[in-house]
mmCIF file of C-alpha atoms in Angstrom:
data_model
loop_
_atom_site.group_PDB
_atom_site.id
_atom_site.type_symbol
_atom_site.label_atom_id
_atom_site.label_comp_id
_atom_site.label_asym_id
_atom_site.label_seq_id
_atom_site.Cartn_x
_atom_site.Cartn_y
_atom_site.Cartn_z
ATOM 1 C CA UNK A 20 6.008 -8.145 10.182
ATOM 2 C CA UNK A 21 6.400 -7.432 6.539
ATOM 3 C CA UNK A 22 6.812 -4.030 4.886
ATOM 4 C CA UNK A 23 3.115 -3.414 4.324
ATOM 5 C CA UNK A 24 2.237 -4.215 7.759
ATOM 6 C CA UNK A 25 5.057 -1.748 9.049
ATOM 7 C CA UNK A 26 3.916 0.957 6.557
ATOM 8 C CA UNK A 27 0.219 0.382 7.474
ATOM 9 C CA UNK A 28 1.262 0.912 11.239
ATOM 10 C CA UNK A 29 3.525 3.854 10.625
ATOM 11 C CA UNK A 30 0.808 5.473 8.779
ATOM 12 C CA UNK A 31 -1.755 4.946 11.122
ATOM 13 C CA UNK A 32 0.420 6.048 13.958
ATOM 14 C CA UNK A 33 1.126 9.320 12.230
ATOM 15 C CA UNK A 34 -2.258 10.121 10.546
ATOM 16 C CA UNK A 35 -4.701 8.822 13.216
ATOM 17 C CA UNK A 36 -2.934 8.257 16.414
ATOM 18 C CA UNK A 37 -6.302 8.094 18.318
ATOM 19 C CA UNK A 38 -7.460 4.896 16.379
ATOM 20 C CA UNK A 39 -4.067 3.674 16.638
ATOM 21 C CA UNK A 40 -3.844 4.189 20.448
ATOM 22 C CA UNK A 41 -7.171 1.949 20.472
ATOM 23 C CA UNK A 42 -5.696 -1.023 18.970
ATOM 24 C CA UNK A 43 -4.976 -3.615 21.885
ATOM 25 C CA UNK A 44 -2.142 -5.577 20.358
ATOM 26 C CA UNK A 45 -0.526 -3.368 17.351
ATOM 27 C CA UNK A 46 2.271 -5.959 16.538
ATOM 28 C CA UNK A 47 -0.343 -8.578 15.838
ATOM 29 C CA UNK A 48 -2.879 -6.615 14.253
ATOM 30 C CA UNK A 49 -0.410 -5.167 11.811
ATOM 31 C CA UNK A 50 1.344 -8.215 11.022
ATOM 32 C CA UNK A 51 -1.763 -9.922 9.865
ATOM 33 C CA UNK A 52 -3.066 -6.803 8.155
ATOM 34 C CA UNK A 53 0.502 -6.773 6.265
ATOM 35 C CA UNK A 54 0.115 -10.420 5.010
ATOM 36 C CA UNK A 55 -3.456 -9.600 3.777
ATOM 37 C CA UNK A 56 -2.052 -6.454 1.887
ATOM 38 C CA UNK A 57 0.547 -8.687 0.429
ATOM 39 C CA UNK A 58 -1.999 -11.546 -0.543
ATOM 40 C CA UNK A 59 -4.276 -8.682 -2.180
ATOM 41 C CA UNK A 60 -1.290 -7.294 -4.048
ATOM 42 C CA UNK A 61 -0.319 -10.478 -5.352
ATOM 43 C CA UNK A 62 -4.050 -11.341 -6.500
ATOM 44 C CA UNK A 63 -4.549 -7.965 -7.952
ATOM 45 C CA UNK A 64 -1.319 -8.059 -9.883
ATOM 46 C CA UNK A 65 -1.881 -11.316 -11.530
ATOM 47 C CA UNK A 66 -5.071 -9.521 -12.826
ATOM 48 C CA UNK A 67 -3.443 -6.623 -13.959
ATOM 49 C CA UNK A 68 -0.696 -8.283 -15.612
ATOM 50 C CA UNK A 69 -1.402 -8.442 -19.363
ATOM 51 C CA UNK A 70 -1.135 -11.628 -21.398
ATOM 52 C CA UNK A 71 2.273 -12.301 -22.885
ATOM 53 C CA UNK A 72 2.013 -11.284 -26.519
ATOM 54 C CA UNK A 73 4.986 -10.691 -28.973
ATOM 55 C CA UNK A 74 6.753 -7.846 -27.335
ATOM 56 C CA UNK A 75 10.234 -8.268 -26.499
ATOM 57 C CA UNK A 76 10.914 -9.785 -23.014
ATOM 58 C CA UNK A 77 11.893 -6.520 -21.136
ATOM 59 C CA UNK A 78 9.178 -4.856 -22.300
ATOM 60 C CA UNK A 79 7.077 -7.514 -20.959
ATOM 61 C CA UNK A 80 8.951 -7.573 -17.590
ATOM 62 C CA UNK A 81 8.062 -3.706 -17.555
ATOM 63 C CA UNK A 82 4.552 -4.377 -17.887
ATOM 64 C CA UNK A 83 4.695 -6.766 -15.258
ATOM 65 C CA UNK A 84 6.259 -4.376 -13.104
ATOM 66 C CA UNK A 85 3.828 -1.793 -13.668
ATOM 67 C CA UNK A 86 1.028 -4.128 -12.803
ATOM 68 C CA UNK A 87 2.429 -4.886 -9.552
ATOM 69 C CA UNK A 88 3.187 -1.068 -8.749
ATOM 70 C CA UNK A 89 -0.480 -0.401 -9.688
ATOM 71 C CA UNK A 90 -1.706 -3.260 -7.658
ATOM 72 C CA UNK A 91 0.118 -2.007 -4.650
ATOM 73 C CA UNK A 92 -1.044 1.690 -4.966
ATOM 74 C CA UNK A 93 -4.862 0.298 -5.363
ATOM 75 C CA UNK A 94 -4.538 -2.277 -2.273
ATOM 76 C CA UNK A 95 -2.868 0.501 -0.210
ATOM 77 C CA UNK A 96 -5.652 3.003 -1.033
ATOM 78 C CA UNK A 97 -8.488 0.539 -0.024
ATOM 79 C CA UNK A 98 -6.874 -1.265 2.932
ATOM 80 C CA UNK A 99 -4.758 1.619 4.451
ATOM 81 C CA UNK A 100 -5.703 5.035 3.405
ATOM 82 C CA UNK A 101 -9.261 4.867 2.930
ATOM 83 C CA UNK A 102 -10.071 5.045 6.501
ATOM 84 C CA UNK A 103 -7.694 7.666 7.623
ATOM 85 C CA UNK A 104 -8.451 11.447 8.161
ATOM 86 C CA UNK A 105 -5.859 12.888 5.865
ATOM 87 C CA UNK A 106 -5.592 12.958 1.837
ATOM 88 C CA UNK A 107 -4.442 9.766 0.528
ATOM 89 C CA UNK A 108 -1.706 11.410 -1.552
ATOM 90 C CA UNK A 109 0.002 12.818 1.758
ATOM 91 C CA UNK A 110 0.718 9.308 2.620
ATOM 92 C CA UNK A 111 2.154 7.738 -0.693
ATOM 93 C CA UNK A 112 5.614 5.827 0.246
ATOM 94 C CA UNK A 113 8.177 8.342 -0.374
ATOM 95 C CA UNK A 114 6.074 11.310 -1.122
ATOM 96 C CA UNK A 115 6.950 14.390 1.099
ATOM 97 C CA UNK A 116 4.707 15.337 3.646
ATOM 98 C CA UNK A 117 2.390 18.234 3.415
ATOM 99 C CA UNK A 118 2.852 19.301 6.931
ATOM 100 C CA UNK A 119 4.472 22.687 5.689
ATOM 101 C CA UNK A 120 0.715 23.743 5.182
ATOM 102 C CA UNK A 121 1.086 23.766 1.433
ATOM 103 C CA UNK A 122 -1.622 22.174 -0.812
#
């Protein structure tokens, strides 16, 4: 299972345990979902990456990296967070949980 499948599985387990419990084979389900997410990120990041212009190489690399990050965020929203009962910003990778009741 790739990182995207693991993230989807842990997110669903935490934020929608009832739906997670209904998945007959979570390992297979999230392995396949992770592969689909990876492909969607690759496809979208290609679309979002600007055509190389006259900018310095390091600046262009930065633009490519930003396109990849935007693609990941958009795909995660669509393929992981959209069907969950919690707010998507609560589930961003690396963001602190809002379980303390603060909004």
